[in-house]
Amino acid sequence: MASEGTGQLKDRLQLGTLEVKVLEVREIPIHLFIVRYENAEKSSEVKKHASDTHQFNDVFSFRIMRLQGDIEVEAWRKHKLLKDKMEGFYRIPLTKLEDKVAHSGWFPLIPADKKSLNSTHEVAEDQKIGEVRLEITFTLSAKPKEVLHGIVFENKWTAATSGGSLMNNREWTKNHQYLLNVDRDMEVTLRLRLPESGVERGSFYVVRYDDKFYQGRKKVVMDNTEIIKVESFFCPITAYSVDSTMFLNAGDYIVVPFTEAKDFVGDFTINAYAKEMDGIDFVYLPKKEADADIGKPGGRWAEKHLEGEWTAVTADGGDILTL
């Protein structure tokens, strides 16, 4: 079976919680409030009679999966014979809220036919038809500490070790390289983590490696047929957090983490894991102490100079078509 991979971005799950407290209404007689966020809606207590002095004290919670969208609080009046009617509404974008800071007070309700407005956070006095007292709090979820199992390396990109993507790029050899040895056919999971507070995203390539030829040194020559594809891509999609599980045949590979931009400076963590950890080894290249400078800022391959001379016997020109 040929080596292949499947990749996916880490599921960030719930980002936070939104709590909306509906407390009072004034200046507009209504029966209830409906609070909406994204595709979720929740209804307050329904009062028997419409009044402009109702107290509600309803508390609604919403799970936040992405940091966008609007919170809408709608004031409704019920009718026995006619269809229930929304009298007014208040809207505020989630991005206007600060983490753990209550957005509280009396807020304007404007007519339902003004729904096309992007926001009702600030409206002219003559536009409002009533007010609602709210307390809205957005709380970011505490990020759980991730535990990476298997072999983990913490490292840093510098201008000398950040060469960018492998595609059509001669500077890719500047990148860090890690030798992954798989002694039998198996699934291996690779993970890359960058600081989420940063501005740069990254990913990694997995490339076949000939250890007999390179003898623990960094790979410097490559063609695209040596890259282990992830689904139909040469590498997982760039992100702050990248996971990819691959079925690899027994053999040697290099894992090359990279960032979208060259010469990037920043920290990263790379991790290799398999259910049968005794079947894999994961080490930084180069392996030999004599090559320790390779891959470090200013590091390079050892140079050798050979001296010789041409003679009438050994200097026969060159065929331009062959060259």
mmCIF file of C-alpha atoms in Angstrom:
data_model
loop_
_atom_site.group_PDB
_atom_site.id
_atom_site.type_symbol
_atom_site.label_atom_id
_atom_site.label_comp_id
_atom_site.label_asym_id
_atom_site.label_seq_id
_atom_site.Cartn_x
_atom_site.Cartn_y
_atom_site.Cartn_z
ATOM 1 C CA MET A 1 0.000 0.000 0.000
ATOM 2 C CA ALA A 2 1.310 3.446 -0.885
ATOM 3 C CA SER A 3 1.897 5.966 1.865
ATOM 4 C CA GLU A 4 -0.863 8.496 2.162
ATOM 5 C CA GLY A 5 -2.280 10.902 4.692
ATOM 6 C CA THR A 6 -5.467 12.503 5.900
ATOM 7 C CA GLY A 7 -5.314 15.849 7.640
ATOM 8 C CA GLN A 8 -7.565 18.192 9.524
ATOM 9 C CA LEU A 9 -7.327 21.394 11.497
ATOM 10 C CA LYS A 10 -7.718 21.132 15.215
ATOM 11 C CA ASP A 11 -11.339 21.606 16.276
ATOM 12 C CA ARG A 12 -11.319 24.588 18.606
ATOM 13 C CA LEU A 13 -14.799 23.757 19.925
ATOM 14 C CA GLN A 14 -16.451 26.346 22.156
ATOM 15 C CA LEU A 15 -14.743 29.729 22.320
ATOM 16 C CA GLY A 16 -16.851 31.218 25.049
ATOM 17 C CA THR A 17 -20.248 31.784 26.654
ATOM 18 C CA LEU A 18 -22.706 34.628 26.164
ATOM 19 C CA GLU A 19 -25.104 35.454 29.000
ATOM 20 C CA VAL A 20 -28.041 37.802 28.396
ATOM 21 C CA LYS A 21 -30.169 38.989 31.316
ATOM 22 C CA VAL A 22 -33.472 40.626 30.355
ATOM 23 C CA LEU A 23 -34.580 42.693 33.349
ATOM 24 C CA GLU A 24 -37.164 45.398 32.568
ATOM 25 C CA VAL A 25 -39.029 47.267 29.854
ATOM 26 C CA ARG A 26 -40.363 50.809 29.761
ATOM 27 C CA GLU A 27 -42.271 53.131 27.423
ATOM 28 C CA ILE A 28 -43.630 50.274 25.251
ATOM 29 C CA PRO A 29 -46.375 47.782 26.244
ATOM 30 C CA ILE A 30 -45.315 44.203 25.442
ATOM 31 C CA HIS A 31 -45.864 40.602 26.549
ATOM 32 C CA LEU A 32 -42.417 39.031 26.110
ATOM 33 C CA PHE A 33 -38.877 39.266 24.799
ATOM 34 C CA ILE A 34 -37.133 36.916 22.381
ATOM 35 C CA VAL A 35 -33.317 36.864 22.434
ATOM 36 C CA ARG A 36 -31.462 35.609 19.334
ATOM 37 C CA TYR A 37 -27.847 34.799 18.603
ATOM 38 C CA GLU A 38 -26.844 33.111 15.329
ATOM 39 C CA ASN A 39 -29.349 30.262 14.848
ATOM 40 C CA ALA A 40 -30.394 30.039 18.506
ATOM 41 C CA GLU A 41 -33.368 31.826 20.049
ATOM 42 C CA LYS A 42 -34.762 31.891 23.585
ATOM 43 C CA SER A 43 -37.988 33.356 24.910
ATOM 44 C CA SER A 44 -38.641 35.179 28.160
ATOM 45 C CA GLU A 45 -41.587 34.664 30.457
ATOM 46 C CA VAL A 46 -44.854 35.545 28.684
ATOM 47 C CA LYS A 47 -46.845 38.115 30.663
ATOM 48 C CA LYS A 48 -50.653 37.849 30.775
ATOM 49 C CA HIS A 49 -51.153 41.488 29.893
ATOM 50 C CA ALA A 50 -49.135 43.916 27.792
ATOM 51 C CA SER A 51 -47.450 46.552 29.948
ATOM 52 C CA ASP A 52 -44.684 49.112 29.651
ATOM 53 C CA THR A 53 -43.477 48.473 33.211
ATOM 54 C CA HIS A 54 -42.928 44.703 33.180
ATOM 55 C CA GLN A 55 -40.008 43.185 35.089
ATOM 56 C CA PHE A 56 -38.675 39.937 33.613
ATOM 57 C CA ASN A 57 -35.447 38.775 35.292
ATOM 58 C CA ASP A 58 -34.823 36.123 32.613
ATOM 59 C CA VAL A 59 -31.293 34.802 32.038
ATOM 60 C CA PHE A 60 -30.257 33.170 28.758
ATOM 61 C CA SER A 61 -26.949 31.495 27.883
ATOM 62 C CA PHE A 62 -25.508 30.838 24.423
ATOM 63 C CA ARG A 63 -22.464 28.843 23.356
ATOM 64 C CA ILE A 64 -20.061 30.906 21.242
ATOM 65 C CA MET A 65 -18.340 28.934 18.478
ATOM 66 C CA ARG A 66 -16.964 31.883 16.496
ATOM 67 C CA LEU A 67 -16.226 35.489 17.400
ATOM 68 C CA GLN A 68 -18.795 37.136 15.167
ATOM 69 C CA GLY A 69 -22.536 37.640 14.783
ATOM 70 C CA ASP A 70 -25.113 39.893 16.461
ATOM 71 C CA ILE A 71 -27.122 39.624 19.657
ATOM 72 C CA GLU A 72 -30.749 40.672 19.068
ATOM 73 C CA VAL A 73 -33.334 41.346 21.752
ATOM 74 C CA GLU A 74 -36.840 41.572 20.308
ATOM 75 C CA ALA A 75 -39.904 43.019 22.087
ATOM 76 C CA TRP A 76 -43.110 41.150 21.169
ATOM 77 C CA ARG A 77 -46.815 41.772 21.697
ATOM 78 C CA LYS A 78 -49.252 38.870 21.520
ATOM 79 C CA HIS A 79 -52.666 39.074 19.821
ATOM 80 C CA LYS A 80 -55.558 36.666 20.325
ATOM 81 C CA LEU A 81 -57.051 37.059 16.865
ATOM 82 C CA LEU A 82 -54.134 38.427 14.865
ATOM 83 C CA LYS A 83 -50.592 37.220 14.389
ATOM 84 C CA ASP A 84 -48.154 38.088 17.175
ATOM 85 C CA LYS A 85 -46.198 41.233 16.339
ATOM 86 C CA MET A 86 -42.644 42.291 17.030
ATOM 87 C CA GLU A 87 -42.878 45.888 18.203
ATOM 88 C CA GLY A 88 -39.216 46.764 18.472
ATOM 89 C CA PHE A 89 -35.716 45.385 18.852
ATOM 90 C CA TYR A 90 -32.206 46.084 20.095
ATOM 91 C CA ARG A 91 -29.097 44.723 18.347
ATOM 92 C CA ILE A 92 -25.405 44.740 19.237
ATOM 93 C CA PRO A 93 -22.490 42.929 17.538
ATOM 94 C CA LEU A 94 -20.622 40.359 19.624
ATOM 95 C CA THR A 95 -17.364 42.131 18.762
ATOM 96 C CA LYS A 96 -18.527 45.168 20.777
ATOM 97 C CA LEU A 97 -18.352 43.148 23.994
ATOM 98 C CA GLU A 98 -15.234 42.811 26.120
ATOM 99 C CA ASP A 99 -14.260 39.620 27.882
ATOM 100 C CA LYS A 100 -15.898 39.374 31.339
ATOM 101 C CA VAL A 101 -17.087 43.017 31.216
ATOM 102 C CA ALA A 102 -20.846 43.394 31.737
ATOM 103 C CA HIS A 103 -22.628 45.487 29.084
ATOM 104 C CA SER A 104 -25.495 46.744 31.241
ATOM 105 C CA GLY A 105 -28.060 49.523 31.367
ATOM 106 C CA TRP A 106 -31.122 50.800 29.513
ATOM 107 C CA PHE A 107 -30.913 50.307 25.761
ATOM 108 C CA PRO A 108 -33.123 51.696 22.978
ATOM 109 C CA LEU A 109 -35.781 49.662 21.207
ATOM 110 C CA ILE A 110 -36.444 50.799 17.664
ATOM 111 C CA PRO A 111 -39.321 49.867 15.334
ATOM 112 C CA ALA A 112 -39.270 46.416 13.732
ATOM 113 C CA ASP A 113 -39.266 47.937 10.239
ATOM 114 C CA LYS A 114 -35.761 49.304 10.939
ATOM 115 C CA LYS A 115 -34.261 45.789 11.003
ATOM 116 C CA SER A 116 -32.035 46.655 8.057
ATOM 117 C CA LEU A 117 -29.878 48.804 10.356
ATOM 118 C CA ASN A 118 -26.496 47.210 11.015
ATOM 119 C CA SER A 119 -26.602 48.068 14.692
ATOM 120 C CA THR A 120 -28.925 49.709 17.202
ATOM 121 C CA HIS A 121 -26.188 50.222 19.757
ATOM 122 C CA GLU A 122 -26.393 53.963 19.142
ATOM 123 C CA VAL A 123 -29.579 55.462 17.645
ATOM 124 C CA ALA A 124 -31.113 58.892 17.508
ATOM 125 C CA GLU A 125 -33.487 59.730 20.348
ATOM 126 C CA ASP A 126 -36.417 60.203 17.958
ATOM 127 C CA GLN A 127 -35.938 56.693 16.514
ATOM 128 C CA LYS A 128 -36.584 54.711 19.672
ATOM 129 C CA ILE A 129 -40.049 53.568 20.755
ATOM 130 C CA GLY A 130 -39.066 52.275 24.164
ATOM 131 C CA GLU A 131 -36.197 50.886 26.208
ATOM 132 C CA VAL A 132 -35.105 47.561 27.649
ATOM 133 C CA ARG A 133 -32.804 47.055 30.625
ATOM 134 C CA LEU A 134 -30.220 44.383 29.904
ATOM 135 C CA GLU A 135 -27.046 42.900 31.298
ATOM 136 C CA ILE A 136 -24.970 41.155 28.620
ATOM 137 C CA THR A 137 -21.716 39.383 29.476
ATOM 138 C CA PHE A 138 -19.359 37.538 27.144
ATOM 139 C CA THR A 139 -16.814 35.206 28.746
ATOM 140 C CA LEU A 140 -13.999 33.577 26.806
ATOM 141 C CA SER A 141 -13.437 29.920 27.619
ATOM 142 C CA ALA A 142 -10.291 29.084 29.535
ATOM 143 C CA LYS A 143 -8.061 27.240 27.112
ATOM 144 C CA PRO A 144 -7.206 23.777 28.455
ATOM 145 C CA LYS A 145 -3.539 22.887 28.536
ATOM 146 C CA GLU A 146 -2.825 20.494 25.709
ATOM 147 C CA VAL A 147 -0.833 17.345 26.430
ATOM 148 C CA LEU A 148 1.066 16.015 23.422
ATOM 149 C CA HIS A 149 1.899 12.330 23.616
ATOM 150 C CA GLY A 150 4.818 10.735 21.824
ATOM 151 C CA ILE A 151 8.006 12.602 20.868
ATOM 152 C CA VAL A 152 7.894 16.394 21.192
ATOM 153 C CA PHE A 153 10.359 19.063 20.064
ATOM 154 C CA GLU A 154 10.105 22.739 21.000
ATOM 155 C CA ASN A 155 12.057 24.927 18.622
ATOM 156 C CA LYS A 156 12.303 28.386 17.130
ATOM 157 C CA TRP A 157 12.340 29.787 13.609
ATOM 158 C CA THR A 158 14.865 32.502 12.811
ATOM 159 C CA ALA A 159 15.720 34.337 9.619
ATOM 160 C CA ALA A 160 18.355 31.647 9.036
ATOM 161 C CA THR A 161 16.025 28.678 9.600
ATOM 162 C CA SER A 162 12.757 29.937 8.093
ATOM 163 C CA GLY A 163 12.873 29.271 4.363
ATOM 164 C CA GLY A 164 9.165 29.130 3.548
ATOM 165 C CA SER A 165 7.268 26.534 1.550
ATOM 166 C CA LEU A 166 8.962 23.727 -0.380
ATOM 167 C CA MET A 167 7.010 24.519 -3.537
ATOM 168 C CA ASN A 168 9.100 26.283 -6.229
ATOM 169 C CA ASN A 169 11.383 27.683 -3.582
ATOM 170 C CA ARG A 170 15.155 27.163 -3.548
ATOM 171 C CA GLU A 171 15.427 28.399 0.040
ATOM 172 C CA TRP A 172 13.397 25.538 1.515
ATOM 173 C CA THR A 173 16.607 23.847 2.736
ATOM 174 C CA LYS A 174 16.965 26.585 5.373
ATOM 175 C CA ASN A 175 14.007 25.069 7.244
ATOM 176 C CA HIS A 176 14.391 22.793 10.237
ATOM 177 C CA GLN A 177 14.238 19.098 9.375
ATOM 178 C CA TYR A 178 13.285 16.133 11.565
ATOM 179 C CA LEU A 179 14.042 12.537 10.640
ATOM 180 C CA LEU A 180 11.082 10.206 11.102
ATOM 181 C CA ASN A 181 11.952 6.501 11.000
ATOM 182 C CA VAL A 182 9.061 4.042 10.690
ATOM 183 C CA ASP A 183 10.179 0.427 11.097
ATOM 184 C CA ARG A 184 6.886 -1.114 9.896
ATOM 185 C CA ASP A 185 3.774 -0.006 8.039
ATOM 186 C CA MET A 186 1.593 2.027 10.425
ATOM 187 C CA GLU A 187 -0.385 5.189 11.059
ATOM 188 C CA VAL A 188 1.594 8.136 12.434
ATOM 189 C CA THR A 189 0.093 11.382 13.733
ATOM 190 C CA LEU A 190 2.066 14.606 13.323
ATOM 191 C CA ARG A 191 1.148 17.846 15.074
ATOM 192 C CA LEU A 192 2.450 21.395 14.702
ATOM 193 C CA ARG A 193 1.643 24.159 17.183
ATOM 194 C CA LEU A 194 2.304 27.888 16.767
ATOM 195 C CA PRO A 195 1.351 30.629 19.230
ATOM 196 C CA GLU A 196 -2.264 31.593 18.486
ATOM 197 C CA SER A 197 -1.482 35.181 19.426
ATOM 198 C CA GLY A 198 0.924 35.423 16.513
ATOM 199 C CA VAL A 199 0.310 36.670 12.986
ATOM 200 C CA GLU A 200 1.938 33.810 11.095
ATOM 201 C CA ARG A 201 0.526 30.403 10.218
ATOM 202 C CA GLY A 202 2.454 27.256 9.449
ATOM 203 C CA SER A 203 2.284 23.640 8.332
ATOM 204 C CA PHE A 204 4.724 20.845 7.457
ATOM 205 C CA TYR A 205 5.788 18.595 4.614
ATOM 206 C CA VAL A 206 6.574 14.910 4.924
ATOM 207 C CA VAL A 207 9.207 13.828 2.386
ATOM 208 C CA ARG A 208 10.886 10.503 1.684
ATOM 209 C CA TYR A 209 14.484 10.381 2.887
ATOM 210 C CA ASP A 210 17.429 8.155 1.945
ATOM 211 C CA ASP A 211 19.409 7.748 5.166
ATOM 212 C CA LYS A 212 22.060 5.612 3.452
ATOM 213 C CA PHE A 213 22.797 8.483 1.103
ATOM 214 C CA TYR A 214 22.450 11.435 3.479
ATOM 215 C CA GLN A 215 23.811 9.596 6.542
ATOM 216 C CA GLY A 216 21.908 11.702 9.058
ATOM 217 C CA ARG A 217 22.472 15.014 7.296
ATOM 218 C CA LYS A 218 19.795 17.418 6.091
ATOM 219 C CA LYS A 219 18.150 16.694 2.777
ATOM 220 C CA VAL A 220 19.084 19.254 0.120
ATOM 221 C CA VAL A 221 17.644 17.842 -3.120
ATOM 222 C CA MET A 222 13.981 17.009 -3.617
ATOM 223 C CA ASP A 223 11.310 16.598 -6.249
ATOM 224 C CA ASN A 224 7.557 16.652 -5.732
ATOM 225 C CA THR A 225 7.156 12.894 -6.192
ATOM 226 C CA GLU A 226 8.965 12.372 -2.864
ATOM 227 C CA ILE A 227 6.343 14.331 -0.893
ATOM 228 C CA ILE A 228 3.732 12.311 1.003
ATOM 229 C CA LYS A 229 0.422 13.932 0.133
ATOM 230 C CA VAL A 230 -2.310 14.728 2.634
ATOM 231 C CA GLU A 231 -5.503 13.806 0.818
ATOM 232 C CA SER A 232 -4.943 15.636 -2.505
ATOM 233 C CA PHE A 233 -2.611 18.276 -1.083
ATOM 234 C CA PHE A 234 1.162 18.361 -0.685
ATOM 235 C CA CYS A 235 0.758 19.395 2.963
ATOM 236 C CA PRO A 236 -1.977 20.130 5.532
ATOM 237 C CA ILE A 237 -3.604 23.558 5.333
ATOM 238 C CA THR A 238 -1.585 26.228 7.145
ATOM 239 C CA ALA A 239 -2.905 27.228 10.573
ATOM 240 C CA TYR A 240 -1.781 27.948 14.144
ATOM 241 C CA SER A 241 -2.594 24.353 15.049
ATOM 242 C CA VAL A 242 -2.211 21.537 12.511
ATOM 243 C CA ASP A 243 -2.869 17.805 12.975
ATOM 244 C CA SER A 244 -2.380 15.122 10.331
ATOM 245 C CA THR A 245 -2.636 11.344 10.584
ATOM 246 C CA MET A 246 -0.813 9.435 7.840
ATOM 247 C CA PHE A 247 -0.449 5.807 6.893
ATOM 248 C CA LEU A 248 3.277 5.413 6.214
ATOM 249 C CA ASN A 249 5.135 2.466 4.805
ATOM 250 C CA ALA A 250 8.230 1.308 6.673
ATOM 251 C CA GLY A 251 11.124 3.632 5.822
ATOM 252 C CA ASP A 252 12.692 7.008 6.491
ATOM 253 C CA TYR A 253 11.056 10.410 6.055
ATOM 254 C CA ILE A 254 11.823 13.991 6.920
ATOM 255 C CA VAL A 255 9.267 16.312 8.467
ATOM 256 C CA VAL A 256 9.827 19.920 7.419
ATOM 257 C CA PRO A 257 7.820 22.523 9.386
ATOM 258 C CA PHE A 258 7.483 25.887 7.641
ATOM 259 C CA THR A 259 5.657 29.204 7.780
ATOM 260 C CA GLU A 260 3.907 31.023 4.953
ATOM 261 C CA ALA A 261 6.417 33.869 5.084
ATOM 262 C CA LYS A 262 10.178 33.470 4.779
ATOM 263 C CA ASP A 263 12.527 34.803 7.453
ATOM 264 C CA PHE A 264 9.845 34.466 10.128
ATOM 265 C CA VAL A 265 10.989 34.582 13.746
ATOM 266 C CA GLY A 266 8.904 32.684 16.290
ATOM 267 C CA ASP A 267 8.429 29.562 18.409
ATOM 268 C CA PHE A 268 6.835 26.286 17.412
ATOM 269 C CA THR A 269 6.252 22.766 18.705
ATOM 270 C CA ILE A 270 6.411 19.651 16.516
ATOM 271 C CA ASN A 271 5.164 16.260 17.684
ATOM 272 C CA ALA A 272 5.145 12.684 16.352
ATOM 273 C CA TYR A 273 2.903 10.002 17.811
ATOM 274 C CA ALA A 274 1.944 6.409 16.959
ATOM 275 C CA LYS A 275 -0.063 3.825 18.863
ATOM 276 C CA GLU A 276 3.017 1.607 18.619
ATOM 277 C CA MET A 277 5.701 4.051 19.742
ATOM 278 C CA ASP A 278 8.351 1.335 19.657
ATOM 279 C CA GLY A 279 7.959 1.381 15.873
ATOM 280 C CA ILE A 280 8.978 5.002 15.270
ATOM 281 C CA ASP A 281 11.910 7.289 15.983
ATOM 282 C CA PHE A 282 11.857 11.056 15.571
ATOM 283 C CA VAL A 283 15.113 13.060 15.753
ATOM 284 C CA TYR A 284 16.427 16.437 14.735
ATOM 285 C CA LEU A 285 18.694 16.669 11.707
ATOM 286 C CA PRO A 286 21.627 16.624 11.404
ATOM 287 C CA LYS A 287 22.268 13.719 13.776
ATOM 288 C CA LYS A 288 26.082 13.807 13.953
ATOM 289 C CA GLU A 289 27.924 16.187 16.234
ATOM 290 C CA ALA A 290 30.254 17.050 13.365
ATOM 291 C CA ASP A 291 27.259 18.466 11.528
ATOM 292 C CA ALA A 292 25.817 20.285 14.522
ATOM 293 C CA ASP A 293 26.029 23.687 12.869
ATOM 294 C CA ILE A 294 23.831 22.611 9.983
ATOM 295 C CA GLY A 295 20.347 24.009 10.422
ATOM 296 C CA LYS A 296 21.470 26.583 12.963
ATOM 297 C CA PRO A 297 21.857 30.277 12.184
ATOM 298 C CA GLY A 298 24.945 30.628 10.017
ATOM 299 C CA GLY A 299 25.323 26.853 9.750
ATOM 300 C CA ARG A 300 26.261 25.251 6.435
ATOM 301 C CA TRP A 301 27.490 22.068 4.844
ATOM 302 C CA ALA A 302 31.221 21.391 5.087
ATOM 303 C CA GLU A 303 33.050 22.547 1.962
ATOM 304 C CA LYS A 304 35.666 20.565 0.075
ATOM 305 C CA HIS A 305 38.028 22.028 -2.527
ATOM 306 C CA LEU A 306 39.616 19.799 -5.162
ATOM 307 C CA GLU A 307 42.488 21.139 -7.231
ATOM 308 C CA GLY A 308 43.368 19.932 -10.718
ATOM 309 C CA GLU A 309 44.290 21.109 -14.175
ATOM 310 C CA TRP A 310 43.081 20.610 -17.713
ATOM 311 C CA THR A 311 45.377 19.176 -20.357
ATOM 312 C CA ALA A 312 45.008 18.621 -24.076
ATOM 313 C CA VAL A 313 43.745 15.165 -23.200
ATOM 314 C CA THR A 314 41.148 16.206 -20.575
ATOM 315 C CA ALA A 315 39.859 19.511 -22.025
ATOM 316 C CA ASP A 316 37.599 18.625 -24.938
ATOM 317 C CA GLY A 317 34.987 21.395 -24.684
ATOM 318 C CA GLY A 318 31.243 20.877 -24.159
ATOM 319 C CA ASP A 319 28.239 20.110 -26.330
ATOM 320 C CA ILE A 320 25.838 23.041 -25.972
ATOM 321 C CA LEU A 321 22.874 20.747 -26.772
ATOM 322 C CA THR A 322 23.912 18.381 -23.974
ATOM 323 C CA LEU A 323 24.486 21.191 -21.513
#
